[in-house]
Coordinates of C-alpha atoms and ligand atoms in Angstrom, one line a residue:
M1 CA 138.3 65.6 25.4
L2 CA 137.8 64.5 21.7
V3 CA 140.9 65.0 19.1
R4 CA 140.2 64.6 15.4
Q5 CA 142.8 65.3 12.5
Q6 CA 141.1 67.5 9.8
G7 CA 143.9 67.6 7.2
S8 CA 147.1 68.9 8.6
A9 CA 145.0 70.6 11.5
L10 CA 144.2 69.0 14.8
V11 CA 140.8 69.8 16.2
V12 CA 140.1 69.3 19.8
H13 CA 136.9 69.6 21.8
T14 CA 137.2 69.8 25.4
P15 CA 134.9 69.6 28.1
A16 CA 134.0 71.7 31.5
K17 CA 134.0 69.8 34.5
L18 CA 131.2 70.3 37.7
N19 CA 132.7 69.6 41.4
L20 CA 130.3 67.5 43.0
F21 CA 132.3 67.4 46.5
L22 CA 135.0 69.6 47.3
E23 CA 136.5 69.5 50.7
I24 CA 139.2 71.9 52.2
L25 CA 141.8 70.1 54.0
G26 CA 144.4 72.5 55.3
K27 CA 146.5 75.4 54.0
R28 CA 149.9 74.8 52.4
P29 CA 153.2 76.6 53.3
D30 CA 153.5 77.5 49.5
G31 CA 149.7 79.1 50.1
F32 CA 147.5 76.8 47.9
H33 CA 144.9 74.7 49.9
E34 CA 145.2 70.9 50.3
L35 CA 141.8 69.8 48.8
E36 CA 139.9 66.5 47.7
T37 CA 137.4 66.8 45.1
L38 CA 135.4 64.8 43.0
M39 CA 135.1 66.2 39.3
V40 CA 133.1 65.1 36.2
T41 CA 133.2 66.3 32.9
V42 CA 130.0 67.7 31.2
G43 CA 128.8 67.6 27.7
L44 CA 129.4 71.6 27.1
Y45 CA 132.8 71.7 24.9
D46 CA 135.2 74.6 24.2
T47 CA 137.0 73.6 20.5
L48 CA 140.4 74.3 19.6
R49 CA 141.7 74.3 16.0
F50 CA 145.6 73.8 16.1
T51 CA 147.4 74.7 12.6
E52 CA 151.2 74.5 12.6
D53 CA 152.7 77.8 11.8
D54 CA 156.0 77.9 9.7
S55 CA 156.0 80.6 7.9
S56 CA 159.0 82.1 9.5
A57 CA 160.3 78.7 9.2
S58 CA 160.4 78.2 5.1
P59 CA 163.7 78.0 3.4
S60 CA 162.3 79.6 -0.2
R61 CA 161.9 83.0 0.8
S62 CA 163.0 86.3 0.6
A63 CA 166.6 87.6 2.0
S64 CA 164.6 89.3 5.1
A65 CA 162.4 86.3 5.3
V66 CA 165.1 83.9 5.2
S67 CA 166.9 85.8 8.3
A68 CA 163.3 85.4 10.1
A69 CA 164.3 81.6 10.0
N70 CA 166.6 82.1 12.9
L71 CA 163.6 83.4 14.9
P72 CA 161.3 80.8 16.4
S73 CA 157.6 81.1 14.9
D74 CA 154.9 82.4 16.5
I75 CA 152.2 81.7 18.3
H76 CA 148.6 83.2 17.2
L77 CA 145.5 82.8 19.6
S78 CA 142.5 84.1 18.2
C79 CA 139.1 83.5 20.2
C80 CA 135.8 83.6 19.9
W81 CA 132.4 83.5 21.4
A82 CA 130.2 80.6 20.4
G83 CA 127.5 80.4 23.1
P84 CA 124.4 82.3 23.1
P85 CA 124.9 85.9 22.1
E86 CA 123.4 87.6 25.0
F87 CA 125.8 85.9 27.2
S88 CA 129.2 86.4 25.9
P89 CA 131.7 87.2 27.8
G90 CA 133.2 90.3 26.0
P91 CA 136.8 90.4 24.6
I92 CA 138.7 87.0 25.3
P93 CA 142.1 87.6 26.2
T94 CA 144.6 86.3 22.9
G95 CA 147.9 86.9 24.8
R96 CA 149.8 85.6 27.9
D97 CA 146.4 86.0 30.3
N98 CA 145.3 83.2 28.3
L99 CA 146.6 79.8 29.6
V100 CA 146.5 78.4 25.9
V101 CA 149.2 80.7 24.8
R102 CA 151.1 79.8 28.4
A103 CA 151.1 76.2 27.7
A104 CA 152.4 76.8 24.0
E105 CA 155.2 78.6 25.5
L106 CA 155.9 76.4 27.9
L107 CA 156.1 73.9 25.9
R108 CA 158.6 75.8 23.3
E109 CA 160.6 76.5 26.5
V110 CA 160.9 73.1 28.0
T111 CA 161.7 71.3 24.5
G112 CA 163.2 74.2 23.1
T113 CA 161.3 73.8 19.5
R114 CA 160.8 76.8 17.2
R115 CA 157.7 75.5 15.7
G116 CA 155.0 78.1 15.7
V117 CA 151.0 77.6 15.8
S118 CA 147.8 78.9 15.1
I119 CA 145.0 78.3 17.7
E120 CA 141.4 79.2 16.9
L121 CA 139.8 78.7 20.2
T122 CA 135.9 78.6 19.9
K123 CA 134.4 79.3 23.5
R124 CA 131.4 78.0 24.7
I125 CA 132.1 77.1 28.2
P126 CA 131.1 80.5 30.4
M127 CA 134.4 82.0 32.0
A128 CA 135.2 82.9 35.9
A129 CA 132.1 80.3 36.6
G130 CA 133.7 77.6 38.4
L131 CA 133.5 75.2 35.4
A132 CA 137.2 75.3 34.7
G133 CA 137.1 76.2 30.8
G134 CA 140.3 77.7 31.1
S135 CA 142.0 74.5 32.3
S136 CA 140.4 72.6 29.5
D137 CA 141.5 74.9 27.0
C138 CA 145.1 74.5 28.1
A139 CA 145.3 71.1 28.9
A140 CA 143.8 70.9 25.0
T141 CA 146.8 72.8 24.0
L142 CA 149.5 70.3 25.7
F143 CA 147.6 67.6 24.7
A144 CA 147.6 68.6 20.9
L145 CA 150.7 70.6 20.6
N146 CA 152.6 67.3 21.6
R147 CA 151.2 65.8 18.9
L148 CA 151.2 68.5 16.3
W149 CA 154.8 69.3 17.1
K150 CA 156.0 65.9 17.5
L151 CA 157.2 66.8 20.6
G152 CA 156.9 63.2 22.2
L153 CA 156.8 64.3 25.7
P154 CA 155.5 60.9 27.9
D155 CA 152.2 61.4 29.5
Q156 CA 153.9 61.9 32.9
R157 CA 155.6 65.0 31.7
L158 CA 152.6 66.7 30.4
L159 CA 150.6 66.1 33.7
E160 CA 153.6 67.8 35.3
L161 CA 153.4 71.0 33.1
A162 CA 150.0 70.7 33.6
A163 CA 150.5 71.0 37.2
Q164 CA 152.9 74.0 36.9
L165 CA 150.2 76.0 35.0
G166 CA 147.6 75.6 37.0
S167 CA 145.6 73.3 39.7
D168 CA 142.7 71.9 37.6
I169 CA 144.7 71.2 34.0
A170 CA 145.9 67.8 34.7
F171 CA 142.2 66.3 35.1
F172 CA 141.6 67.2 31.7
L173 CA 145.2 65.7 30.5
T174 CA 144.1 62.8 31.8
R175 CA 141.0 62.4 29.6
T176 CA 138.8 60.9 32.4
S177 CA 135.3 61.4 32.8
A178 CA 135.3 61.5 36.5
A179 CA 138.1 61.7 39.1
V180 CA 139.1 62.0 42.5
C181 CA 141.9 65.1 42.5
R182 CA 143.9 65.7 45.7
G183 CA 147.1 67.8 46.4
R184 CA 146.1 71.4 45.0
G185 CA 143.9 69.5 42.5
E186 CA 146.6 68.0 40.3
I187 CA 146.7 64.6 41.9
I188 CA 144.4 62.5 39.8
E189 CA 142.6 58.9 41.1
P190 CA 139.9 58.2 38.2
V191 CA 136.8 56.6 39.1
A192 CA 134.4 54.7 37.7
A193 CA 131.1 56.9 37.3
P194 CA 128.6 54.7 35.2
M195 CA 125.8 56.4 35.7
R196 CA 124.4 59.0 33.3
L197 CA 123.8 61.8 35.5
H198 CA 121.9 64.9 34.1
F199 CA 122.3 68.9 35.4
V200 CA 120.4 72.1 35.1
I201 CA 123.4 74.6 35.2
A202 CA 122.6 78.2 35.7
K203 CA 125.9 81.1 35.6
P204 CA 125.0 84.5 36.9
A205 CA 126.6 87.6 35.0
S206 CA 129.0 88.3 37.6
G207 CA 131.9 86.3 38.3
L208 CA 134.5 85.0 41.3
S209 CA 138.0 84.9 41.2
T210 CA 139.5 81.4 42.7
A211 CA 142.2 83.4 44.2
A212 CA 139.6 85.4 46.1
V213 CA 137.2 82.8 47.1
F214 CA 140.1 80.5 48.5
R215 CA 141.5 83.4 50.6
Q216 CA 138.6 83.4 52.1
C217 CA 137.8 80.0 53.1
R218 CA 138.7 78.1 56.0
P219 CA 140.3 74.6 56.4
A220 CA 137.3 72.2 57.9
A221 CA 137.8 71.0 61.4
S222 CA 136.5 67.6 60.7
P223 CA 137.0 66.9 57.0
R224 CA 134.9 65.0 55.2
S225 CA 135.7 62.4 52.6
A226 CA 134.6 62.0 48.6
Q227 CA 134.6 58.1 48.8
P228 CA 131.2 57.9 50.0
L229 CA 129.7 59.6 47.2
V230 CA 131.9 57.9 44.7
D231 CA 130.7 54.6 46.1
S232 CA 126.4 55.9 45.9
L233 CA 127.2 56.9 42.3
C234 CA 128.8 53.5 41.6
R235 CA 126.0 51.7 43.1
G236 CA 123.7 53.9 41.0
R237 CA 122.3 55.4 44.5
L238 CA 121.5 58.7 42.9
S239 CA 119.1 60.3 46.0
V240 CA 121.6 59.2 48.7
A241 CA 124.5 60.5 46.1
A242 CA 122.4 64.1 45.9
R243 CA 122.3 64.3 49.8
Q244 CA 126.6 63.7 49.6
L245 CA 127.3 66.6 47.6
H246 CA 129.2 69.1 49.0
N247 CA 131.5 72.2 48.2
A248 CA 133.6 73.9 50.9
L249 CA 133.8 76.7 48.6
Q250 CA 130.4 77.6 48.5
P251 CA 130.0 79.6 52.2
P252 CA 133.3 81.9 51.5
A253 CA 132.0 82.4 47.7
E254 CA 128.3 83.1 49.2
Q255 CA 130.3 86.0 51.5
L256 CA 131.9 87.5 48.3
N257 CA 128.9 87.5 46.0
P258 CA 125.2 87.7 46.4
D259 CA 124.3 86.2 43.4
V260 CA 125.2 82.8 44.7
V261 CA 123.0 83.1 47.2
R262 CA 120.0 84.0 45.2
L263 CA 121.1 80.9 42.8
R264 CA 120.9 78.5 45.9
R265 CA 117.8 80.3 47.2
T266 CA 115.9 79.6 43.7
F267 CA 117.2 75.9 43.4
S268 CA 116.1 75.3 46.9
R269 CA 112.6 75.9 46.0
L270 CA 112.5 73.3 43.2
P271 CA 112.7 69.6 42.7
F272 CA 116.0 69.1 42.5
L273 CA 117.6 65.8 44.0
G274 CA 120.8 68.4 45.3
H275 CA 122.2 71.2 44.1
Q276 CA 125.2 73.6 45.0
M277 CA 127.9 75.6 43.5
S278 CA 130.7 74.5 41.3
G279 CA 134.6 74.7 41.8
S280 CA 135.1 78.5 42.9
G281 CA 131.7 79.8 41.4
T282 CA 129.7 81.5 40.4
S283 CA 128.3 78.6 38.6
Y284 CA 125.4 76.6 40.6
F285 CA 123.9 73.3 39.2
G286 CA 121.2 71.0 40.3
L287 CA 121.1 67.0 39.8
C288 CA 118.3 65.5 37.9
S289 CA 117.2 61.8 37.9
Q290 CA 116.1 62.3 34.2
L291 CA 117.2 64.5 30.8
D292 CA 113.4 65.6 30.3
Q293 CA 113.2 66.7 34.1
A294 CA 116.4 68.8 33.8
R295 CA 115.1 70.6 31.0
A296 CA 111.9 71.4 32.5
L297 CA 113.1 72.1 35.7
A298 CA 115.7 74.5 33.5
A299 CA 112.8 76.3 32.2
Q300 CA 111.5 77.1 35.8
V301 CA 114.9 78.4 37.2
R302 CA 114.9 80.7 34.1
S303 CA 111.7 82.1 34.6
A304 CA 112.4 82.4 38.5
G305 CA 114.8 85.2 36.8
C306 CA 117.9 83.2 35.8
D307 CA 119.7 84.6 32.9
D308 CA 122.4 81.7 31.4
V309 CA 120.8 78.2 32.2
F310 CA 121.6 75.3 30.4
V311 CA 121.0 71.4 30.8
A312 CA 124.4 69.2 30.2
S313 CA 124.9 65.9 30.9
T314 CA 127.9 63.5 32.3
Q315 CA 129.6 61.7 29.2
P316 CA 129.8 58.1 29.3
Ligands
C5P1 O1 145.7 76.8 40.4 P1 145.0 78.0 39.8 O2 145.6 78.7 39.1 O3 143.7 77.7 39.4 O4 144.7 78.4 40.9 C1 144.3 79.9 41.3 C2 144.4 80.6 42.8 O5 143.5 79.9 43.5 C3 145.5 80.1 43.2 O6 146.7 81.1 43.2 C4 145.5 80.1 44.7 O7 145.4 81.2 45.4 C5 144.1 79.0 44.9 N1 144.6 77.9 45.0 C6 144.6 77.4 46.6 N2 144.7 75.7 46.7 C7 144.4 75.2 45.6 C8 144.1 75.8 44.1 C9 143.9 77.4 44.0 O8 144.7 78.4 47.4 N3 144.3 73.9 45.7

């Protein structure tokens, strides 16, 4: 997450993630699944611009506006798509079904602040894609409003609020570029992943609901650990690491969505070091040793008929 003050506004660039490893350890009494996952951020960013909105709290207004001073200011969200126009997801929610608004409301609820905010969200991260764009936007909102509204909440409290809003959000709040995440995904252990990794990412037109994919999955009989993959990445053993990629959500996603099967077949025919689906899908990625190779393979994935294909790398 990159944060920059721009006049009175705060601008945050917040990244997408890929899951290089995801194992299902068990089903919990609360309905969630216990998991172990290795997440890395990649250089594809949504941008959020936060401007404090104190219009209803100004003292030098007409009588009707003064009475409005007793009301909380508003949370205004506007969204636009800045990815390739042909892959526009259509209207992006700007109400409570957007985690950005829910994060702002939760902060007001737990702190009692009456401050308002205008948020301009510029989306580039595909949605319903297993790239956690919504979670990343939500983490950016918790972080930025804590600062803009001068709430002074400690990191630990922000992490608790993140976990309340969703399983992937805490990862982005820690502002680490790689972490093994456990529990529902909200217990974060940052790891050193010094090697730069280059990926070709393909997003089919269809998406998948995270809840639907988890409903379809079964906990592993003999669960695998993320540690061997973490060790390989730390030691710079890229081709060993490529063989240790794993996503236990891929088989259920393939049962639900034939586009994921098509992507696996396309990627299998090309010389990627390794490939798999990210998170609960539907994005699919291939690992490459060099950026040039990733660009060349992206062109081949496109000519194999996949539409939304791009190259992204991990950030140092
Ligand atoms: O936490 P998040 O809102 O991202 O989760 C969406 C849905 O995915 C949950 O409602 C739950 O059904 C499922 N899920 C799960 N186990 C997890 C994370 C998510 O079953 N660890």
